[in-house]
mmCIF file of C-alpha atoms in Angstrom:
data_model
loop_
_atom_site.group_PDB
_atom_site.id
_atom_site.type_symbol
_atom_site.label_atom_id
_atom_site.label_comp_id
_atom_site.label_asym_id
_atom_site.label_seq_id
_atom_site.Cartn_x
_atom_site.Cartn_y
_atom_site.Cartn_z
ATOM 1 C CA ASN W 994 17.938 -7.165 5.316
ATOM 2 C CA LEU W 995 21.067 -7.314 3.171
ATOM 3 C CA THR W 996 22.107 -5.181 0.222
ATOM 4 C CA ILE W 997 24.529 -6.623 -2.319
ATOM 5 C CA TYR W 998 26.110 -5.344 -5.520
ATOM 6 C CA THR W 999 27.734 -6.711 -8.642
ATOM 7 C CA THR W 1000 30.436 -5.325 -10.942
ATOM 8 C CA ASP W 1001 30.345 -8.095 -13.550
ATOM 9 C CA GLY W 1002 26.765 -8.082 -14.802
ATOM 10 C CA GLY W 1003 25.427 -10.358 -12.084
ATOM 11 C CA GLN W 1004 27.924 -13.224 -12.312
ATOM 12 C CA THR W 1005 29.143 -12.573 -8.754
ATOM 13 C CA TRP W 1006 27.778 -10.528 -5.882
ATOM 14 C CA ASN W 1007 29.349 -8.673 -2.954
ATOM 15 C CA ASP W 1008 28.015 -7.501 0.390
ATOM 16 C CA CYS W 1009 28.169 -3.710 0.619
ATOM 17 C CA GLY W 1010 27.601 -3.726 4.377
ATOM 18 C CA PHE W 1011 24.328 -1.854 4.009
ATOM 19 C CA SER W 1012 21.716 -3.594 6.153
ATOM 20 C CA PRO W 1013 19.087 -1.064 7.204
ATOM 21 C CA GLY W 1014 15.758 -1.833 8.735
ATOM 22 C CA ILE W 1015 14.294 -3.447 11.809
ATOM 23 C CA GLY W 1016 12.613 -6.458 10.288
ATOM 24 C CA PRO W 1017 12.203 -8.668 7.246
ATOM 25 C CA SER W 1018 9.367 -6.520 5.863
ATOM 26 C CA THR W 1019 11.364 -3.286 5.711
ATOM 27 C CA ARG W 1020 11.253 -1.879 2.169
ATOM 28 C CA VAL W 1021 14.224 -0.286 0.429
ATOM 29 C CA GLU W 1022 14.042 1.559 -2.907
ATOM 30 C CA ILE W 1023 17.279 2.359 -4.764
ATOM 31 C CA ALA W 1024 17.997 4.833 -7.590
ATOM 32 C CA TYR W 1025 21.225 5.605 -9.443
ATOM 33 C CA ALA W 1026 22.128 9.103 -10.618
ATOM 34 C CA PRO W 1027 22.184 8.678 -14.433
ATOM 35 C CA SER W 1028 24.663 11.546 -14.857
ATOM 36 C CA ASN W 1029 27.036 10.074 -12.267
ATOM 37 C CA PRO W 1030 26.586 6.319 -11.659
ATOM 38 C CA SER W 1031 28.908 6.518 -8.651
ATOM 39 C CA ILE W 1032 26.054 8.250 -6.808
ATOM 40 C CA VAL W 1033 23.298 5.942 -5.535
ATOM 41 C CA TYR W 1034 20.427 6.785 -3.183
ATOM 42 C CA ALA W 1035 18.335 4.437 -1.056
ATOM 43 C CA SER W 1036 14.970 5.337 0.470
ATOM 44 C CA VAL W 1037 14.542 3.102 3.502
ATOM 45 C CA ASP W 1038 11.366 2.338 5.440
ATOM 46 C CA GLN W 1039 12.831 2.856 8.892
ATOM 47 C CA ASN W 1040 12.458 5.767 11.345
ATOM 48 C CA VAL W 1041 9.454 6.843 9.228
ATOM 49 C CA GLY W 1042 11.803 7.249 6.270
ATOM 50 C CA ASP W 1043 15.590 7.435 6.089
ATOM 51 C CA LEU W 1044 17.690 8.376 3.068
ATOM 52 C CA TYR W 1045 21.064 6.795 2.403
ATOM 53 C CA GLN W 1046 23.676 7.738 -0.196
ATOM 54 C CA SER W 1047 26.549 5.897 -1.803
ATOM 55 C CA THR W 1048 29.379 7.699 -3.591
ATOM 56 C CA ASN W 1049 31.100 4.557 -4.852
ATOM 57 C CA GLY W 1050 28.444 2.964 -7.008
ATOM 58 C CA GLY W 1051 26.628 1.210 -4.190
ATOM 59 C CA GLN W 1052 29.555 -0.529 -2.532
ATOM 60 C CA THR W 1053 28.987 1.355 0.738
ATOM 61 C CA PHE W 1054 26.240 3.678 1.999
ATOM 62 C CA ASN W 1055 25.936 6.474 4.552
ATOM 63 C CA VAL W 1056 22.768 7.969 6.000
ATOM 64 C CA VAL W 1057 22.203 11.539 4.767
ATOM 65 C CA ASN W 1058 18.713 12.213 6.132
ATOM 66 C CA SER W 1059 17.016 10.680 9.168
ATOM 67 C CA GLY W 1060 14.183 11.609 11.499
ATOM 68 C CA ASN W 1061 12.303 13.861 9.065
ATOM 69 C CA SER W 1062 9.368 11.532 8.272
ATOM 70 C CA LEU W 1063 10.061 11.249 4.546
ATOM 71 C CA LEU W 1064 7.718 8.265 4.261
ATOM 72 C CA ALA W 1065 5.002 9.401 6.662
ATOM 73 C CA GLY W 1066 1.341 8.699 6.021
ATOM 74 C CA GLY W 1067 -1.590 10.878 6.945
ATOM 75 C CA ASP W 1068 -1.371 9.929 10.624
ATOM 76 C CA GLY W 1069 2.367 10.587 10.829
ATOM 77 C CA THR W 1070 3.365 6.924 11.002
ATOM 78 C CA THR W 1071 5.286 5.218 8.228
ATOM 79 C CA GLN W 1072 3.588 3.889 5.134
ATOM 80 C CA GLY W 1073 6.884 3.126 3.398
ATOM 81 C CA ILE W 1074 6.092 -0.568 3.048
ATOM 82 C CA TYR W 1075 3.272 0.441 0.666
ATOM 83 C CA THR W 1076 4.383 3.717 -0.964
ATOM 84 C CA ASN W 1077 8.108 4.256 -1.299
ATOM 85 C CA ILE W 1078 9.699 5.570 -4.493
ATOM 86 C CA ILE W 1079 12.873 7.544 -5.182
ATOM 87 C CA TRP W 1080 14.004 9.396 -8.313
ATOM 88 C CA VAL W 1081 17.229 11.180 -9.245
ATOM 89 C CA ASN W 1082 17.304 13.958 -11.817
ATOM 90 C CA PRO W 1083 18.962 12.495 -14.949
ATOM 91 C CA GLN W 1084 21.137 15.596 -15.312
ATOM 92 C CA ASP W 1085 21.803 16.527 -11.675
ATOM 93 C CA PRO W 1086 22.919 13.971 -9.058
ATOM 94 C CA THR W 1087 22.101 16.384 -6.204
ATOM 95 C CA PHE W 1088 18.422 16.653 -7.214
ATOM 96 C CA VAL W 1089 16.385 13.898 -5.530
ATOM 97 C CA ILE W 1090 12.664 13.222 -5.101
ATOM 98 C CA VAL W 1091 11.216 10.829 -2.524
ATOM 99 C CA GLY W 1092 7.586 9.830 -2.844
ATOM 100 C CA SER W 1093 5.213 8.283 -0.322
ATOM 101 C CA LEU W 1094 1.919 9.908 0.695
ATOM 102 C CA ASP W 1095 3.194 13.100 -0.959
ATOM 103 C CA LEU W 1096 6.313 14.078 -2.910
ATOM 104 C CA LEU W 1097 9.385 15.659 -1.340
ATOM 105 C CA ARG W 1098 12.138 17.393 -3.338
ATOM 106 C CA SER W 1099 15.790 17.946 -2.426
ATOM 107 C CA THR W 1100 18.402 19.905 -4.362
ATOM 108 C CA ASP W 1101 21.277 19.279 -1.946
ATOM 109 C CA SER W 1102 21.772 15.513 -2.202
ATOM 110 C CA GLY W 1103 19.018 14.734 0.285
ATOM 111 C CA ALA W 1104 20.229 16.801 3.207
ATOM 112 C CA ASN W 1105 17.038 18.903 3.126
ATOM 113 C CA PHE W 1106 13.626 18.277 1.558
ATOM 114 C CA ALA W 1107 10.658 20.475 0.685
ATOM 115 C CA ARG W 1108 7.152 19.223 -0.003
ATOM 116 C CA MET W 1109 6.166 19.546 -3.668
ATOM 117 C CA SER W 1110 2.700 17.964 -3.656
ATOM 118 C CA ARG W 1111 -0.303 18.020 -1.348
ATOM 119 C CA TRP W 1112 -2.781 15.203 -1.717
ATOM 120 C CA GLN W 1113 -5.651 17.253 -0.265
ATOM 121 C CA SER W 1114 -5.424 19.577 -3.289
ATOM 122 C CA ALA W 1115 -5.692 16.800 -5.878
ATOM 123 C CA PRO W 1116 -6.824 16.397 -8.585
ATOM 124 C CA MET W 1117 -7.279 20.052 -9.502
ATOM 125 C CA THR W 1118 -4.101 21.758 -8.299
ATOM 126 C CA SER W 1119 -1.769 19.025 -7.036
ATOM 127 C CA ALA W 1120 -0.879 15.356 -7.426
ATOM 128 C CA HIS W 1121 -2.879 12.551 -5.854
ATOM 129 C CA ALA W 1122 -1.645 10.648 -2.806
ATOM 130 C CA ASP W 1123 0.404 7.441 -2.551
ATOM 131 C CA HIS W 1124 3.193 7.466 -5.121
ATOM 132 C CA HIS W 1125 4.622 4.347 -6.736
ATOM 133 C CA MET W 1126 6.515 5.463 -9.852
ATOM 134 C CA ILE W 1127 8.430 8.495 -11.170
ATOM 135 C CA VAL W 1128 9.574 8.702 -14.807
ATOM 136 C CA ALA W 1129 11.258 11.558 -16.657
ATOM 137 C CA HIS W 1130 10.145 12.540 -20.147
ATOM 138 C CA PRO W 1131 12.362 10.885 -22.819
ATOM 139 C CA GLY W 1132 13.580 14.334 -23.861
ATOM 140 C CA PHE W 1133 14.295 15.541 -20.322
ATOM 141 C CA ASN W 1134 17.370 17.807 -20.353
ATOM 142 C CA ASN W 1135 16.857 19.830 -17.143
ATOM 143 C CA THR W 1136 16.670 23.103 -19.097
ATOM 144 C CA THR W 1137 14.123 23.357 -21.918
ATOM 145 C CA ASN W 1138 12.477 20.057 -20.939
ATOM 146 C CA LYS W 1139 11.861 19.391 -17.257
ATOM 147 C CA THR W 1140 8.759 17.217 -17.650
ATOM 148 C CA VAL W 1141 8.311 14.326 -15.221
ATOM 149 C CA TYR W 1142 5.424 11.856 -14.800
ATOM 150 C CA PHE W 1143 4.163 10.450 -11.488
ATOM 151 C CA GLY W 1144 2.136 7.260 -11.013
ATOM 152 C CA ASN W 1145 0.060 7.076 -7.851
ATOM 153 C CA ASP W 1146 -3.191 5.759 -6.409
ATOM 154 C CA GLY W 1147 -5.017 8.463 -8.356
ATOM 155 C CA GLY W 1148 -3.567 7.451 -11.709
ATOM 156 C CA LEU W 1149 -1.090 9.541 -13.721
ATOM 157 C CA TYR W 1150 0.031 13.118 -13.079
ATOM 158 C CA ARG W 1151 2.545 15.362 -14.847
ATOM 159 C CA THR W 1152 4.571 18.427 -14.052
ATOM 160 C CA ASN W 1153 6.187 20.411 -16.854
ATOM 161 C CA ASP W 1154 8.839 21.763 -14.494
ATOM 162 C CA VAL W 1155 9.917 19.369 -11.774
ATOM 163 C CA SER W 1156 12.107 22.053 -10.204
ATOM 164 C CA THR W 1157 9.284 24.534 -9.574
ATOM 165 C CA ALA W 1158 6.111 22.466 -9.001
ATOM 166 C CA THR W 1159 4.587 23.276 -5.617
ATOM 167 C CA THR W 1160 1.917 21.816 -3.384
ATOM 168 C CA THR W 1161 -0.776 23.734 -5.294
ATOM 169 C CA THR W 1162 0.733 24.731 -8.685
ATOM 170 C CA GLY W 1163 2.380 23.168 -11.699
ATOM 171 C CA TRP W 1164 0.411 19.899 -11.886
ATOM 172 C CA THR W 1165 -1.657 18.308 -14.657
ATOM 173 C CA ASN W 1166 -4.032 15.398 -14.135
ATOM 174 C CA MET W 1167 -3.352 12.996 -17.038
ATOM 175 C CA ASN W 1168 -6.078 10.436 -16.365
ATOM 176 C CA ASN W 1169 -8.537 11.629 -19.056
ATOM 177 C CA GLY W 1170 -11.076 8.914 -18.281
ATOM 178 C CA LEU W 1171 -8.557 6.236 -17.310
ATOM 179 C CA GLY W 1172 -10.759 3.610 -15.658
ATOM 180 C CA ILE W 1173 -8.706 2.290 -12.744
ATOM 181 C CA THR W 1174 -10.780 3.431 -9.765
ATOM 182 C CA GLN W 1175 -11.410 0.776 -7.118
ATOM 183 C CA PHE W 1176 -14.990 0.811 -5.828
ATOM 184 C CA TYR W 1177 -15.776 -0.380 -2.295
ATOM 185 C CA GLY W 1178 -19.526 -0.225 -2.698
ATOM 186 C CA ALA W 1179 -22.359 1.162 -4.786
ATOM 187 C CA ALA W 1180 -26.074 1.897 -4.679
ATOM 188 C CA ALA W 1181 -28.682 2.541 -7.367
ATOM 189 C CA ASN W 1182 -32.252 3.734 -7.571
ATOM 190 C CA SER W 1183 -35.111 2.908 -9.948
ATOM 191 C CA THR W 1184 -34.398 5.900 -12.205
ATOM 192 C CA GLY W 1185 -30.911 4.637 -13.110
ATOM 193 C CA VAL W 1186 -28.823 6.832 -10.829
ATOM 194 C CA ILE W 1187 -25.794 4.919 -9.532
ATOM 195 C CA VAL W 1188 -23.526 6.182 -6.745
ATOM 196 C CA GLY W 1189 -20.253 4.487 -5.882
ATOM 197 C CA GLY W 1190 -17.719 4.967 -3.108
ATOM 198 C CA THR W 1191 -14.080 4.527 -4.124
ATOM 199 C CA GLN W 1192 -10.677 3.947 -2.569
ATOM 200 C CA ASP W 1193 -9.191 7.411 -1.946
ATOM 201 C CA ASN W 1194 -10.942 8.871 -5.010
ATOM 202 C CA GLY W 1195 -14.205 10.184 -3.614
ATOM 203 C CA SER W 1196 -17.766 9.298 -4.550
ATOM 204 C CA LEU W 1197 -18.821 9.048 -8.183
ATOM 205 C CA LYS W 1198 -22.300 9.287 -9.684
ATOM 206 C CA SER W 1199 -23.688 8.120 -12.997
ATOM 207 C CA ASN W 1200 -27.096 9.074 -14.390
ATOM 208 C CA ALA W 1201 -26.829 6.693 -17.338
ATOM 209 C CA ASN W 1202 -29.019 3.620 -17.575
ATOM 210 C CA VAL W 1203 -26.759 0.569 -17.615
ATOM 211 C CA ASN W 1204 -28.040 -2.725 -19.056
#
């Protein structure tokens, strides 16, 4: 793996000497700090999740968190090749979120993380598992508007205060009938009852007659 950067809009590229990983399938996700573009973070699928930081716009990187299973799945092994996303607060370059099975939040540039979601509590009081995207509200200002949206295997979730959401509070399920559930199998009886088993989203039942 090789990480390169450009300072002229992509006309030329330079090696920043950042080559993490143990194989060609290692996944790296990178996020700039919008309030300070000199700060760049990289979530790396190695050692069950390492976090790197650059303070010179991505020219060089240093590891800031290792050995704390940031990208661990339910069995403790890495799932960073599948779910690996990183987000930096648009107003605070020290505020970082890493997402994999669950979401982890740091307010000290990645040195320490605390869990902010718990997949077992979804969809009622927490966010679903397996995160792939994090987007701040267009009006996010880190004071009166701290709303952030999270895309995961359960659809779309929102927190109105990204700094205080916990594993069981502060979450809103935004799916509202969004039909993206993947069914593995289904069964029906003669009265029109249909039961389906889904990928990570439980079993669903319909009593409606379907033509």
